PDB file of C-alpha atoms in Angstrom:
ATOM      1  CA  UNK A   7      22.274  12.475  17.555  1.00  0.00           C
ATOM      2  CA  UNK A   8      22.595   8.532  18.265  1.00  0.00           C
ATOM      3  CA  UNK A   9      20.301   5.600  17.162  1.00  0.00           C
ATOM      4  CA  UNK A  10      21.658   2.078  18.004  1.00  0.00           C
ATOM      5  CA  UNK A  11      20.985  -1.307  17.738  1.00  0.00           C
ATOM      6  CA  UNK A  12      20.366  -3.262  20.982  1.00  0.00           C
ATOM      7  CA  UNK A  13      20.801  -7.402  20.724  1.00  0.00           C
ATOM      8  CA  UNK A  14      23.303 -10.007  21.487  1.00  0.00           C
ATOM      9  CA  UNK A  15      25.372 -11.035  20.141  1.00  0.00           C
ATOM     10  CA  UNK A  16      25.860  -8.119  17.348  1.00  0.00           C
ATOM     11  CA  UNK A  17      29.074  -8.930  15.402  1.00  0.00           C
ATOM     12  CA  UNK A  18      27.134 -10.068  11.897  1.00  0.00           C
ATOM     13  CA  UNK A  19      25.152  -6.931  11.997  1.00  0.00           C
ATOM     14  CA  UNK A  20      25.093  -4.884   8.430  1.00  0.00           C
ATOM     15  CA  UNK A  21      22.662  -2.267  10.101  1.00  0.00           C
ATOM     16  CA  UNK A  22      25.381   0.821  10.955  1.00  0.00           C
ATOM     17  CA  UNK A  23      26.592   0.386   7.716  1.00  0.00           C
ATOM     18  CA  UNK A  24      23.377   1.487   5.463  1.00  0.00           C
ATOM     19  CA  UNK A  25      21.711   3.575   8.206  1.00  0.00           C
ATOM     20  CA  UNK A  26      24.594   5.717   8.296  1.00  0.00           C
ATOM     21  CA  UNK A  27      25.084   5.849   4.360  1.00  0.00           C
ATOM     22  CA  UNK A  28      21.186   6.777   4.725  1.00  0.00           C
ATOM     23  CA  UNK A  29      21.678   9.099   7.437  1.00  0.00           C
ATOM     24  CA  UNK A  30      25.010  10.721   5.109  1.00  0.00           C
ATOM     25  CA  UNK A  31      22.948  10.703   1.916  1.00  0.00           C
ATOM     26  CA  UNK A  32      20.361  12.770   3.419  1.00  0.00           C
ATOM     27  CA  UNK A  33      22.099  15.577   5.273  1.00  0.00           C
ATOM     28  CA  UNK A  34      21.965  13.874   8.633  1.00  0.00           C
ATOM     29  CA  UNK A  35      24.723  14.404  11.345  1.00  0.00           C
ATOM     30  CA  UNK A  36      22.799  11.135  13.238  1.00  0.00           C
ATOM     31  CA  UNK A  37      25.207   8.084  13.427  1.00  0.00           C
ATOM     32  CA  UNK A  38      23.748   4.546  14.308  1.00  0.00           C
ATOM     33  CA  UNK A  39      25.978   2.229  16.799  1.00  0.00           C
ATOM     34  CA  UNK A  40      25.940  -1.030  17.530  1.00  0.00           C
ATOM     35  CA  UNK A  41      24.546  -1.568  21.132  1.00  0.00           C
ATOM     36  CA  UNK A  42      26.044  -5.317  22.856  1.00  0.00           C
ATOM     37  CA  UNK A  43      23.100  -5.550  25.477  1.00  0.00           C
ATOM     38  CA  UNK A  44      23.315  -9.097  27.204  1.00  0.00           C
ATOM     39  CA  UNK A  45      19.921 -10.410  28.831  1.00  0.00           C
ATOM     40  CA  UNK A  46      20.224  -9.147  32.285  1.00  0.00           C
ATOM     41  CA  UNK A  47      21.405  -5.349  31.260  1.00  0.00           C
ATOM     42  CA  UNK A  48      18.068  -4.692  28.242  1.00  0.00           C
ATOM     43  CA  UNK A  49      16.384  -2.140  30.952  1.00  0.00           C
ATOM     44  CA  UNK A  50      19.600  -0.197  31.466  1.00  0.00           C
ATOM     45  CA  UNK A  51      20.019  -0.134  27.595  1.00  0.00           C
ATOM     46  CA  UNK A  52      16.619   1.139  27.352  1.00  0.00           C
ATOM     47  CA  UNK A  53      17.717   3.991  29.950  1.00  0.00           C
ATOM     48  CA  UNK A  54      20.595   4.870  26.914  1.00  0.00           C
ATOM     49  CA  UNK A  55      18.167   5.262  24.554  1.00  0.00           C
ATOM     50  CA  UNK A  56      15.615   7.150  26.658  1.00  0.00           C
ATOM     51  CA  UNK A  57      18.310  10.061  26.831  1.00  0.00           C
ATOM     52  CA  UNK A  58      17.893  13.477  24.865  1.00  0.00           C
ATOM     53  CA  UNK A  59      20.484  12.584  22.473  1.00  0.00           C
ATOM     54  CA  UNK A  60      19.047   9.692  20.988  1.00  0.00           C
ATOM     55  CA  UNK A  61      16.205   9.230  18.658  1.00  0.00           C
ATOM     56  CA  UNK A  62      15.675   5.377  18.924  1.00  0.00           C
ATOM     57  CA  UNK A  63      17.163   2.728  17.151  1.00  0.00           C
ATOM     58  CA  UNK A  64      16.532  -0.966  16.265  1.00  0.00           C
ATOM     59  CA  UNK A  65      15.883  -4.205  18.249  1.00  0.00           C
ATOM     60  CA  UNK A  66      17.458  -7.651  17.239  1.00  0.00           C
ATOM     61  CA  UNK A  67      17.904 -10.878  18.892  1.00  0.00           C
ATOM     62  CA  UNK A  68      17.139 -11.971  21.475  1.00  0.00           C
ATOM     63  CA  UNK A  69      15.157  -9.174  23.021  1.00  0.00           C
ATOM     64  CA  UNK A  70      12.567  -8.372  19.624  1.00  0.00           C
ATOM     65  CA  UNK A  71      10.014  -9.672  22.808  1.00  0.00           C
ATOM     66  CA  UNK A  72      11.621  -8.844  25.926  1.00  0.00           C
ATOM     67  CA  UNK A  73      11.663  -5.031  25.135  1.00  0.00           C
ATOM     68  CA  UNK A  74       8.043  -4.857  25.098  1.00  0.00           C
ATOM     69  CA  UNK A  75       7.373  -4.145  28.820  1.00  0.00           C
ATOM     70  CA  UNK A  76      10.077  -1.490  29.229  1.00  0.00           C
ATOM     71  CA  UNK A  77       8.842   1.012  26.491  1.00  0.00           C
ATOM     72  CA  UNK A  78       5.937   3.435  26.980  1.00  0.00           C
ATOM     73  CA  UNK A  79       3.733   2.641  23.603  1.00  0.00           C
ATOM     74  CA  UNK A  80       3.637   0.267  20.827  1.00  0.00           C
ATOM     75  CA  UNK A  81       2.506   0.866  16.938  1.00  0.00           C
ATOM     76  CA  UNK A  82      -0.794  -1.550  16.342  1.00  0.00           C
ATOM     77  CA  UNK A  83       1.659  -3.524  13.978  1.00  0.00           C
ATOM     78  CA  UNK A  84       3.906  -4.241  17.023  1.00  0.00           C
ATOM     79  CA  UNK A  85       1.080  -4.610  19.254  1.00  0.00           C
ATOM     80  CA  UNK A  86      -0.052  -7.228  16.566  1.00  0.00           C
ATOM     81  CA  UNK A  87       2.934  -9.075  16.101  1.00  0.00           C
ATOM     82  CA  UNK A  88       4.075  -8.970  19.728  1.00  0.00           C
ATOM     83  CA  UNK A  89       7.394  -7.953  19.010  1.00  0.00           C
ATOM     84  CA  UNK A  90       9.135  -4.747  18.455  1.00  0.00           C
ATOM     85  CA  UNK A  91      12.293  -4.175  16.021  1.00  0.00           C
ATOM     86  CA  UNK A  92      12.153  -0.498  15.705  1.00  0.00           C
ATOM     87  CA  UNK A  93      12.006   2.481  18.787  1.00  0.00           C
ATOM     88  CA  UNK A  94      11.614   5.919  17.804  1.00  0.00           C
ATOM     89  CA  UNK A  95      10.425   8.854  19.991  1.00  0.00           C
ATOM     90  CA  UNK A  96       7.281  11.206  19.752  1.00  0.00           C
ATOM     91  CA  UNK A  97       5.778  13.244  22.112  1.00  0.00           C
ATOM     92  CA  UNK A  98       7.862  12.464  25.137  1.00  0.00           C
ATOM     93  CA  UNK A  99       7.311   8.789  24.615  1.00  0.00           C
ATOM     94  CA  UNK A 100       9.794   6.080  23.440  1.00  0.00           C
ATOM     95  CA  UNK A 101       7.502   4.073  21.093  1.00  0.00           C
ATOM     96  CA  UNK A 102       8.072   0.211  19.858  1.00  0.00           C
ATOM     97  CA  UNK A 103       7.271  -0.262  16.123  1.00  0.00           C
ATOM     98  CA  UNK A 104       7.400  -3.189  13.996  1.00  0.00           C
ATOM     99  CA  UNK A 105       8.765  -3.087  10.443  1.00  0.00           C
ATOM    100  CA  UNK A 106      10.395  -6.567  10.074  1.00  0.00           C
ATOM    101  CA  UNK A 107       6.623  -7.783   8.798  1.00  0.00           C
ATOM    102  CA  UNK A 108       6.378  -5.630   5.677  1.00  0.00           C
ATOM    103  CA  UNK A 109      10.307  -5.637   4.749  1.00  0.00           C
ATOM    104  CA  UNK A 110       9.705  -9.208   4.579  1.00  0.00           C
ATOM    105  CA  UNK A 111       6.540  -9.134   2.340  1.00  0.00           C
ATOM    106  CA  UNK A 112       8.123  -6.543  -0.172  1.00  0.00           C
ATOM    107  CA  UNK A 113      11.437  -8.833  -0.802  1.00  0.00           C
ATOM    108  CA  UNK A 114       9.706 -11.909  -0.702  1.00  0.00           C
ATOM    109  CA  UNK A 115       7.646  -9.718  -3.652  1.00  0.00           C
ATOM    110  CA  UNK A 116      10.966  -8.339  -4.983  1.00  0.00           C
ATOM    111  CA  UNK A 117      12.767 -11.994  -5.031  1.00  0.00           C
ATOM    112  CA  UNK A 118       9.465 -14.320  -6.079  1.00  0.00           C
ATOM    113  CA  UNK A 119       7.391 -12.016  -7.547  1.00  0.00           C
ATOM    114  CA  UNK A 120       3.629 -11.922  -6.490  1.00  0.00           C
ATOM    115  CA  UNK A 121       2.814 -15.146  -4.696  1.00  0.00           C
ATOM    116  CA  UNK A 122      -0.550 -16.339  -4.337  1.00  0.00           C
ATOM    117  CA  UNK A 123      -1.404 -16.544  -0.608  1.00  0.00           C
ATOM    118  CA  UNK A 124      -1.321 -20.433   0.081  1.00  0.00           C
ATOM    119  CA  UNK A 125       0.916 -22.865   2.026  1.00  0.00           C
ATOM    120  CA  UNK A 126       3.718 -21.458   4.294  1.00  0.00           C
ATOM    121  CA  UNK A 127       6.045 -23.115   6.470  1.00  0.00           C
ATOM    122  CA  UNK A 128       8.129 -21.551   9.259  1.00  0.00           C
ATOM    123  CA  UNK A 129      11.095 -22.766  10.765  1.00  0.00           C
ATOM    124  CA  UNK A 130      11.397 -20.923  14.211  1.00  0.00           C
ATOM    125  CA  UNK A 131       9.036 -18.966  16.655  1.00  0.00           C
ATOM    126  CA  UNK A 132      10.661 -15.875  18.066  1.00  0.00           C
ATOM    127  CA  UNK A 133      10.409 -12.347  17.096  1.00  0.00           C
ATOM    128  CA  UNK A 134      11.366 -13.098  13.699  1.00  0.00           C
ATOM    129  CA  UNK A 135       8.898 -15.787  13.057  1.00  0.00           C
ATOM    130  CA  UNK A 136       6.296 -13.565  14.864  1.00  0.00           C
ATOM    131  CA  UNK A 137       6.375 -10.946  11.880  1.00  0.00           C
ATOM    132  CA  UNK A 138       6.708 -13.171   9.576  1.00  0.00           C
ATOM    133  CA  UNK A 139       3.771 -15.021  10.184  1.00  0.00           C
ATOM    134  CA  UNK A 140       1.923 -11.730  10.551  1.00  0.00           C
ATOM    135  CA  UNK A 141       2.972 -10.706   7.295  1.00  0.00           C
ATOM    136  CA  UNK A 142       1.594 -14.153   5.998  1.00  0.00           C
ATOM    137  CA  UNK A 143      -1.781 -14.679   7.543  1.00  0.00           C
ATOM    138  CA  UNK A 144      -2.927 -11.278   6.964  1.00  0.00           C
ATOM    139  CA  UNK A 145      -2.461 -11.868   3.799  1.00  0.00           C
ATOM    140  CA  UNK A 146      -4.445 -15.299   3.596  1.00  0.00           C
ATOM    141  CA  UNK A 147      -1.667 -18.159   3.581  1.00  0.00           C
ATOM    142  CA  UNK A 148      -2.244 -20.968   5.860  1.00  0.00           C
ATOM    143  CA  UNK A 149       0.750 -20.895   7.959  1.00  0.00           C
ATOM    144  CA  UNK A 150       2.514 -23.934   9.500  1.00  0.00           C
ATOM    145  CA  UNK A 151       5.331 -23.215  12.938  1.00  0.00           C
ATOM    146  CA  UNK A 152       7.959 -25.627  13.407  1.00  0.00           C
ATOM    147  CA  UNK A 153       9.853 -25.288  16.203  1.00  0.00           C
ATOM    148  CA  UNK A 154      12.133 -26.768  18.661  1.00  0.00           C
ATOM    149  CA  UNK A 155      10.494 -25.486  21.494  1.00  0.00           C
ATOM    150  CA  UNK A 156       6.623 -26.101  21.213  1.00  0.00           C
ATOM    151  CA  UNK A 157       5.765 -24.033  24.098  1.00  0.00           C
ATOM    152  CA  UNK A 158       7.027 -21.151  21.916  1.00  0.00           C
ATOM    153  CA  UNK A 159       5.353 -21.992  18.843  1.00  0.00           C
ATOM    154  CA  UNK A 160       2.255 -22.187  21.069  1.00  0.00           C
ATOM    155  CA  UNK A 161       2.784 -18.684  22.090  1.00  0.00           C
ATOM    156  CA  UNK A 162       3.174 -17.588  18.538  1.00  0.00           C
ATOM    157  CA  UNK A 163       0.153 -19.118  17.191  1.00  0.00           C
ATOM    158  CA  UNK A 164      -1.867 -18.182  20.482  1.00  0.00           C
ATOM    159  CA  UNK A 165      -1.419 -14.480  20.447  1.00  0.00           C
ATOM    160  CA  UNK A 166      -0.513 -13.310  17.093  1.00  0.00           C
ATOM    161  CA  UNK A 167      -4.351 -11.757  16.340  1.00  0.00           C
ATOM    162  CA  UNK A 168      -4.019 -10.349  12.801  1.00  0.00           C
ATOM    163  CA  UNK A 169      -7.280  -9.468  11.523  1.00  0.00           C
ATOM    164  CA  UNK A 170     -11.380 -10.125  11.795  1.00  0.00           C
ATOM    165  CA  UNK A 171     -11.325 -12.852   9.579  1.00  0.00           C
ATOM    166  CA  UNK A 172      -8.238 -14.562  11.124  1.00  0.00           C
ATOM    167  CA  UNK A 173      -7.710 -16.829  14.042  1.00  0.00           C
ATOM    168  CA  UNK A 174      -5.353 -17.735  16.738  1.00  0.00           C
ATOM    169  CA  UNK A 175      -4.889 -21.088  18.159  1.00  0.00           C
ATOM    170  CA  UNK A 176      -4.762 -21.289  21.770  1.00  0.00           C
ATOM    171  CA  UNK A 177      -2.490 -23.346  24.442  1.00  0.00           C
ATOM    172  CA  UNK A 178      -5.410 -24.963  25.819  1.00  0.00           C
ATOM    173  CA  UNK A 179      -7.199 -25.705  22.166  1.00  0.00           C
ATOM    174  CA  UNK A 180      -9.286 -22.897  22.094  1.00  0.00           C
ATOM    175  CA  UNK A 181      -9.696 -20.548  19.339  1.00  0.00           C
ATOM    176  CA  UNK A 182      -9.242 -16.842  19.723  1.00  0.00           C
ATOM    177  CA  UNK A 183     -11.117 -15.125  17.231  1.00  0.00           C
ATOM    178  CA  UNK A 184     -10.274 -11.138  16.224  1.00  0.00           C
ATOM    179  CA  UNK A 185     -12.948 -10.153  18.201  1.00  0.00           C
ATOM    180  CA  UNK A 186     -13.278 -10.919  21.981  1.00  0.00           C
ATOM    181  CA  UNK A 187     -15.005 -13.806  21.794  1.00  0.00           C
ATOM    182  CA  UNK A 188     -13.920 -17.235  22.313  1.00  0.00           C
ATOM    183  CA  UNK A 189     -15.121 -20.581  20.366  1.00  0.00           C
ATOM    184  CA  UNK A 190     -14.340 -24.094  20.741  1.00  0.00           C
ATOM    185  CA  UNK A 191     -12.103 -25.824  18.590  1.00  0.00           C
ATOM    186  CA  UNK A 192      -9.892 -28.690  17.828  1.00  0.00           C
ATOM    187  CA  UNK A 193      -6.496 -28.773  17.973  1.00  0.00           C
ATOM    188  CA  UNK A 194      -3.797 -31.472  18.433  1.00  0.00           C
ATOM    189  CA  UNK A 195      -0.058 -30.467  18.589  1.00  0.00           C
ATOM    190  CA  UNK A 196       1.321 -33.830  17.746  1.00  0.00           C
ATOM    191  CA  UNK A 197      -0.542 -34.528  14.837  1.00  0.00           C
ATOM    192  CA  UNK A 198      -0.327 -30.885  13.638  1.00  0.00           C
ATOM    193  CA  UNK A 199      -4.102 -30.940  12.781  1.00  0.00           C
ATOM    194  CA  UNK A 200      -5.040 -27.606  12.498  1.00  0.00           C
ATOM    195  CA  UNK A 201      -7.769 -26.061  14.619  1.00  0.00           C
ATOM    196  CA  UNK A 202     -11.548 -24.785  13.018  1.00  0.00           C
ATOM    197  CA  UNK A 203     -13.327 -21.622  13.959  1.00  0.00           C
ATOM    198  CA  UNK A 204     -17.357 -21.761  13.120  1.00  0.00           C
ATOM    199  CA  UNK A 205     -16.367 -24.482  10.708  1.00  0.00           C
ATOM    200  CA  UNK A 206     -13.311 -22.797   8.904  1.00  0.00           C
ATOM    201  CA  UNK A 207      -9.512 -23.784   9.407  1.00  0.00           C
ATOM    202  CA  UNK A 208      -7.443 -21.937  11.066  1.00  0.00           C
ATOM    203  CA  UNK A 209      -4.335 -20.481   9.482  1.00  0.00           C
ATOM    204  CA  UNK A 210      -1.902 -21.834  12.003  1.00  0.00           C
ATOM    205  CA  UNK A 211      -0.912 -25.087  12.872  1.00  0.00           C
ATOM    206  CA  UNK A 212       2.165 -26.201  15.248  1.00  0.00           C
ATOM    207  CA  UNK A 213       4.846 -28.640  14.934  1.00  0.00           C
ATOM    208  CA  UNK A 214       6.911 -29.992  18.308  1.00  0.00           C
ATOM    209  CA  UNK A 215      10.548 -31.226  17.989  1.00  0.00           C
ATOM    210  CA  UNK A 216      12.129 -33.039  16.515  1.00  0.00           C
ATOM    211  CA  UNK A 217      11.612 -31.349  13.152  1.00  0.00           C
ATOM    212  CA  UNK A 218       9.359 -33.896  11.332  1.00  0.00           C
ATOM    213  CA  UNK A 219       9.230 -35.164   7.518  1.00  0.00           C
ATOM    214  CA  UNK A 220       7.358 -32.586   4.976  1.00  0.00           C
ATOM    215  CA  UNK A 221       5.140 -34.964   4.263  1.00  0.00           C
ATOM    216  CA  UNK A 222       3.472 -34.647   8.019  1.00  0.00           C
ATOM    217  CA  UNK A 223       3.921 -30.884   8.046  1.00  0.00           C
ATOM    218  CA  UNK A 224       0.653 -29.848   5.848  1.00  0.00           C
ATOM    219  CA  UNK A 225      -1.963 -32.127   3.893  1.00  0.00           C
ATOM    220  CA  UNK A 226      -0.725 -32.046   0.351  1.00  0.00           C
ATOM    221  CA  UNK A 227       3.417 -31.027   1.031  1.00  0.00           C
ATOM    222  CA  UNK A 228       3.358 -30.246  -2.847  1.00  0.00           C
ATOM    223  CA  UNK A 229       0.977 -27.350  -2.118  1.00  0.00           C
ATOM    224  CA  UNK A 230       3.598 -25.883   0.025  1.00  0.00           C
ATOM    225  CA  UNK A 231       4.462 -22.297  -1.820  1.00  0.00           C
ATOM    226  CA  UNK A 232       7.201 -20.788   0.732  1.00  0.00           C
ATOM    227  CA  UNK A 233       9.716 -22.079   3.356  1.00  0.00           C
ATOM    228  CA  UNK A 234      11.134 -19.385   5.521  1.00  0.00           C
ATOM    229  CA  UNK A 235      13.998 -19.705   8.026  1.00  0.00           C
ATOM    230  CA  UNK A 236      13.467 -17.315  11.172  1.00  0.00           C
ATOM    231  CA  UNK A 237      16.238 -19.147  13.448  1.00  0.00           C
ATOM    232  CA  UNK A 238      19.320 -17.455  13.369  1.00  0.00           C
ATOM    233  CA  UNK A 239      21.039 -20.907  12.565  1.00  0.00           C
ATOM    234  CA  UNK A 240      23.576 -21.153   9.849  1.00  0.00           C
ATOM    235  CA  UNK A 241      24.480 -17.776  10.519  1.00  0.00           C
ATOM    236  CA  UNK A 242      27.847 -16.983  11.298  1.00  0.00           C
ATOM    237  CA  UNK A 243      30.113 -18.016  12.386  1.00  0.00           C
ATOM    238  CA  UNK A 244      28.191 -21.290  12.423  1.00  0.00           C
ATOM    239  CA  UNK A 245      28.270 -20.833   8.673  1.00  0.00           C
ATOM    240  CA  UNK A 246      27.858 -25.096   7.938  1.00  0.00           C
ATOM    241  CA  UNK A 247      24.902 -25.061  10.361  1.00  0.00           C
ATOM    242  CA  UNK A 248      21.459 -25.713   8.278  1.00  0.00           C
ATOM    243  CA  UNK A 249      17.639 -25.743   9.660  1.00  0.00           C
ATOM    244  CA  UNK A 250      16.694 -28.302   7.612  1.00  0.00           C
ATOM    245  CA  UNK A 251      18.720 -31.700   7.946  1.00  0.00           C
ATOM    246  CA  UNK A 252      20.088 -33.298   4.915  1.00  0.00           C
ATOM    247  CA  UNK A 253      18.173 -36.386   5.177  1.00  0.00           C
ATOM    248  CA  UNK A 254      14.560 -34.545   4.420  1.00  0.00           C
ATOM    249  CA  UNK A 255      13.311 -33.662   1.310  1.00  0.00           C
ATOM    250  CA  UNK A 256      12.430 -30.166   0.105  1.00  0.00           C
ATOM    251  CA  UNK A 257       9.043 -30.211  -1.413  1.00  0.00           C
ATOM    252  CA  UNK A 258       8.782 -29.559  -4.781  1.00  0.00           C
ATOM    253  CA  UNK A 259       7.631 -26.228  -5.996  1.00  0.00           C
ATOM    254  CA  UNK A 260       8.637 -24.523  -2.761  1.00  0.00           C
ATOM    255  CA  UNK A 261      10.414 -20.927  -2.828  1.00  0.00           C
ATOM    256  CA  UNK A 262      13.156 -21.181   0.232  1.00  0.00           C
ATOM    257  CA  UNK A 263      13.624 -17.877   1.816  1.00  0.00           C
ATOM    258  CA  UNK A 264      15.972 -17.368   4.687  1.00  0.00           C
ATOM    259  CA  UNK A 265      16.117 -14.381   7.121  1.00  0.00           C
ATOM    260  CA  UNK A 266      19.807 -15.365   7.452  1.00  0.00           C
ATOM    261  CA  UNK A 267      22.419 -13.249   5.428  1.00  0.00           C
ATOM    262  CA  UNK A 268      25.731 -13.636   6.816  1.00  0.00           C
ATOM    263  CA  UNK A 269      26.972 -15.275   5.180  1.00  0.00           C
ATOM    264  CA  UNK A 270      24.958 -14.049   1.898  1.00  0.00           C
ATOM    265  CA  UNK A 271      24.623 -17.737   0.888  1.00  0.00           C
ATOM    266  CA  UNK A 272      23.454 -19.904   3.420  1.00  0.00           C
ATOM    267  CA  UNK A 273      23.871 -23.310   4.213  1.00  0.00           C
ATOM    268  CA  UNK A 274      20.365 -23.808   3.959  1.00  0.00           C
ATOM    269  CA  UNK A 275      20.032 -21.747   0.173  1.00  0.00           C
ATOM    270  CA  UNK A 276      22.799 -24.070  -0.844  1.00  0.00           C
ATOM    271  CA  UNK A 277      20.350 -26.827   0.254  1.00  0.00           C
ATOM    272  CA  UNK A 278      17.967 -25.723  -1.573  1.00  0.00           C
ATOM    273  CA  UNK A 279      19.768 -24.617  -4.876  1.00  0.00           C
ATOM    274  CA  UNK A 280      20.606 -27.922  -4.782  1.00  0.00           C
ATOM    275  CA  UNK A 281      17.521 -29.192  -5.001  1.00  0.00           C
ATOM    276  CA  UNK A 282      16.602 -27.168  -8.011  1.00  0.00           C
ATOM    277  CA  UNK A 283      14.665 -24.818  -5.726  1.00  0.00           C
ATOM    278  CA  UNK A 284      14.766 -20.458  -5.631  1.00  0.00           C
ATOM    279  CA  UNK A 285      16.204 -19.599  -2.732  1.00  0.00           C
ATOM    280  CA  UNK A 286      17.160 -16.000  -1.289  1.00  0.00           C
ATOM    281  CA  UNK A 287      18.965 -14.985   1.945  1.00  0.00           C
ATOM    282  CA  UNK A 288      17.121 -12.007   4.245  1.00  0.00           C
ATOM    283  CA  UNK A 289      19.898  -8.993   3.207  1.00  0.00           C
ATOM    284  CA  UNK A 290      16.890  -7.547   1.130  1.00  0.00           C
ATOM    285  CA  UNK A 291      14.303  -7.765   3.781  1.00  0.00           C
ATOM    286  CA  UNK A 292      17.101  -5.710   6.191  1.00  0.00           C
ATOM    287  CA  UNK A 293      17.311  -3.029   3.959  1.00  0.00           C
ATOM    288  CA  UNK A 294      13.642  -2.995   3.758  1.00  0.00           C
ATOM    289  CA  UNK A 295      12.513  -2.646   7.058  1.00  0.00           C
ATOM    290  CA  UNK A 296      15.505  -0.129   7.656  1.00  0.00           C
ATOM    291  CA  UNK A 297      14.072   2.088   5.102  1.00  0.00           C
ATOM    292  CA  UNK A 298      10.850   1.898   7.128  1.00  0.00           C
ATOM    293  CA  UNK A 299      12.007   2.272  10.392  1.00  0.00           C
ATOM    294  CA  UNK A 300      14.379   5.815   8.589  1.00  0.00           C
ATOM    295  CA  UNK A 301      10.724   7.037   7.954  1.00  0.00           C
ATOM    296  CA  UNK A 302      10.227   6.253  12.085  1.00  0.00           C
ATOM    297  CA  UNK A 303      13.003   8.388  12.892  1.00  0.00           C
ATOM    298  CA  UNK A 304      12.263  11.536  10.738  1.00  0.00           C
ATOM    299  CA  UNK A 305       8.481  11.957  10.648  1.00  0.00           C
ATOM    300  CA  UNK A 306       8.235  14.958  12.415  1.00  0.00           C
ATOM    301  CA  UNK A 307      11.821  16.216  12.302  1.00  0.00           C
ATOM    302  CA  UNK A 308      13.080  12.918  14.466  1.00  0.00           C
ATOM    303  CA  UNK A 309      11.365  13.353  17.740  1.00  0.00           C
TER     304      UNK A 309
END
């Protein structure tokens, strides 16, 4: 039986190496393959792994969002997040899953230990930076999306609905509560203000390009607890590429954490290191979510 990882580009991907010494170490004759699907050709990759002799597989960049309207279900975590990293089969149906939100939040616990929920900033707003800041809010930090493309971050912050007690700004300034309701509130996307619902803050606020100082990102930038890279920059080969530019500050106190991890020390870590901050690259949030998404594929004897 086949699994396989769909994305593009797909040369800096550890995946088919510890699936298959997962799939080997338990008896398995499954073997995971990486999948090269460009843009225009995701539905006919989707066809491959509709077939009877595969039993899903993983979703990387840049098609975590894309995939979405080709499968036939979605977990409530991926319906959550809005973006799907994991496919497995049951019933007849070729399901999207999301496990890239809690194999995040179980190394960031393995590498920092147990963080109180407070300030968060994320660098990035695609599929990665969806989970992420899923994984966050639901857990009560006050997350903060930079991005180079606002529209994005907008998007993000608009439709990621985590729980009752959360909120989601829109693109025209409204607030979209958990339930179906919708309040005023305020919201400017230059200033970075963040947006109230009934009187409380929300937990997002958005940041346009070009990445701006700490000191504009949240009200008190010593207060800020975690920096995560979800861009795929400084990966490589681009290995002197960095997120952050050199000129800017990293507050102090922060924990860096980058989803990066090839190479396994990042520009961006080295940044930080430097500035006397913990830092960790993404390789244990990887093997996290793969160990989820091997539950996916044999609940139920794989299919």
């Amino acid at each position: 039986m086949h699994l396989y990882l769909l994305g593009y580009p797909l040369g800096h991907s550890l995946s088919p190496a510890i699936h298959n010494a997962a799939f080997r170490e338990a008896g398995l004759d499954w073997r995971y393959e990486l999948l090269p699907v460009p843009p225009e050709a995701l539905p006919q990759a989707v066809e491959r792994v509709r077939a009877a002799d595969c039993l899903g597989g993983n979703v990387t960049i840049p098609h975590k969002e894309a995939i979405i309207p080709l499968l036939d279900a979605l977990t409530p975590a991926a319906q959550a997040i809005g973006a799907v990293n994991t496919l497995f089969k049951r019933d007849g149906l070729l399901w999207g899953d999301n496990t890239d939100a809690e194999g995040f939040w179980l190394d960031v616990e393995r590498v920092f230990g147990d963080l109180p929920a407070g300030e968060a900033l994320l660098l990035g707003a695609g599929g990665a930076a969806r989970a992420v800041a899923y994984a966050l809010a639901r857990r009560g930090w006050r997350v903060t999306v930079a991005a180079r493309r606002l529209e994005q971050a907008e998007a993000l912050c608009r439709s990621l609905v985590v729980s009752r007690q959360s909120s989601v700004i829109s693109r025209q300034g409204s607030v979209v509560s958990g339930q179906p309701s919708v309040v005023s509130g305020q919201w400017s996307a230059n200033s970075g203000q963040r947006s109230t619902v009934n009187g409380h803050p929300s937990p997002f606020a958005l940041h346009p390009s070009p990445f701006p100082n700490p000191q504009s990102l949240v009200p008190n930038p010593q207060s800020l607890i975690l920096i995560v890279n979800c861009t795929p920059v400084g990966m490589h080969p681009h290995t002197e590429a960095s997120p952050w530019p050199a000129e800017i500050p990293f507050p102090a106190g922060a924990r860096v954490y980058d989803l990066v991890y090839n190479p396994a020390e990042t520009r961006l870590m080295q940044q930080a290191r430097a500035a006397g901050l913990p830092a960790a690259n993404g390789l244990g949030m990887l093997r996290a979510q793969a160990a989820l998404a091997f539950r996916r594929w044999t609940a139920d004897g794989g299919g």
